[in-house]
């Protein structure tokens, strides 16, 4: 999995955190309805969790597949090395 994907995931979570903090800060102004801002914050948290769940599942599948491929290559190399040592 490319490092850039993990960087985007971190930036995405930073963005969700910024939304949450900004909504909380706006809630300090009496012009804004705090319960409404709280609802928006909760929706953002739900979107964050759902987004992370989806992305994590895709990343997990890709990393598992890569680990399997790398294991196969390492195992084949080790078996080849053992064959040349015995010969």
Tab-separated table of C-alpha atoms in Angstrom:
chain	number	residue	atom	x	y	z
A	1	UNK	CA	0.000	0.000	0.000
A	2	UNK	CA	1.422	3.360	-0.958
A	3	UNK	CA	2.451	5.746	1.811
A	4	UNK	CA	0.431	8.487	0.114
A	5	UNK	CA	-2.795	6.614	0.924
A	6	UNK	CA	-1.941	6.691	4.633
A	7	UNK	CA	-1.111	10.397	4.338
A	8	UNK	CA	-4.524	11.063	2.769
A	9	UNK	CA	-6.192	9.073	5.544
A	10	UNK	CA	-4.416	11.185	8.166
A	11	UNK	CA	-5.365	14.417	6.368
A	12	UNK	CA	-8.966	13.254	6.137
A	13	UNK	CA	-9.103	12.629	9.884
A	14	UNK	CA	-7.443	15.973	10.550
A	15	UNK	CA	-10.161	17.598	8.440
A	16	UNK	CA	-12.937	15.862	10.374
A	17	UNK	CA	-11.313	16.996	13.626
A	18	UNK	CA	-11.173	20.554	12.309
A	19	UNK	CA	-14.892	20.427	11.484
A	20	UNK	CA	-15.674	19.216	15.010
A	21	UNK	CA	-13.515	21.876	16.657
A	22	UNK	CA	-14.880	24.643	14.429
A	23	UNK	CA	-18.489	23.697	15.140
A	24	UNK	CA	-17.732	23.688	18.874
A	25	UNK	CA	-16.108	27.118	18.570
A	26	UNK	CA	-19.102	28.486	16.651
A	27	UNK	CA	-21.342	27.153	19.408
A	28	UNK	CA	-19.875	29.811	21.706
A	29	UNK	CA	-21.654	32.515	19.711
A	30	UNK	CA	-25.248	33.096	20.727
A	31	UNK	CA	-26.222	33.741	17.084
A	32	UNK	CA	-25.929	30.017	16.454
A	33	UNK	CA	-28.245	27.350	17.831
A	34	UNK	CA	-26.025	25.019	19.871
A	35	UNK	CA	-28.253	21.924	19.529
A	36	UNK	CA	-28.219	22.325	15.747
A	37	UNK	CA	-24.439	22.669	15.683
A	38	UNK	CA	-24.198	19.615	17.945
A	39	UNK	CA	-26.308	17.656	15.440
A	40	UNK	CA	-23.951	18.682	12.644
A	41	UNK	CA	-20.960	17.663	14.771
A	42	UNK	CA	-22.540	14.276	15.456
A	43	UNK	CA	-23.223	13.788	11.740
A	44	UNK	CA	-19.607	14.659	10.976
A	45	UNK	CA	-18.450	12.091	13.557
A	46	UNK	CA	-20.733	9.493	11.993
A	47	UNK	CA	-19.331	10.298	8.548
A	48	UNK	CA	-15.774	10.109	9.930
A	49	UNK	CA	-16.379	6.703	11.477
A	50	UNK	CA	-18.107	5.307	8.386
A	51	UNK	CA	-15.393	6.674	6.103
A	52	UNK	CA	-12.601	5.260	8.272
A	53	UNK	CA	-14.367	1.905	8.477
A	54	UNK	CA	-14.632	1.656	4.701
A	55	UNK	CA	-11.085	2.850	4.026
A	56	UNK	CA	-9.630	0.606	6.730
A	57	UNK	CA	-11.372	-2.441	5.259
A	58	UNK	CA	-9.976	-1.722	1.792
A	59	UNK	CA	-6.512	-1.050	3.206
A	60	UNK	CA	-6.677	-4.236	5.299
A	61	UNK	CA	-7.542	-6.354	2.275
A	62	UNK	CA	-4.744	-4.808	0.200
A	63	UNK	CA	-2.164	-5.165	2.982
A	64	UNK	CA	-3.171	-8.784	3.611
A	65	UNK	CA	-2.822	-9.578	-0.091
A	66	UNK	CA	0.572	-7.872	-0.225
A	67	UNK	CA	1.756	-9.716	2.871
A	68	UNK	CA	0.733	-12.999	1.244
A	69	UNK	CA	2.600	-12.173	-1.957
A	70	UNK	CA	5.711	-11.152	-0.037
A	71	UNK	CA	5.540	-14.266	2.115
A	72	UNK	CA	5.357	-16.418	-1.013
A	73	UNK	CA	8.385	-14.693	-2.531
A	74	UNK	CA	10.387	-14.988	0.706
A	75	UNK	CA	9.457	-18.628	1.140
A	76	UNK	CA	10.454	-19.447	-2.453
A	77	UNK	CA	13.775	-17.629	-1.986
A	78	UNK	CA	14.481	-19.456	1.275
A	79	UNK	CA	13.670	-22.816	-0.297
A	80	UNK	CA	15.959	-22.010	-3.253
A	81	UNK	CA	18.749	-20.991	-0.857
A	82	UNK	CA	18.304	-24.191	1.139
A	83	UNK	CA	18.503	-26.200	-2.105
A	84	UNK	CA	21.808	-24.601	-3.102
A	85	UNK	CA	23.275	-25.105	0.379
A	86	UNK	CA	22.513	-28.842	0.265
A	87	UNK	CA	23.872	-29.266	-3.270
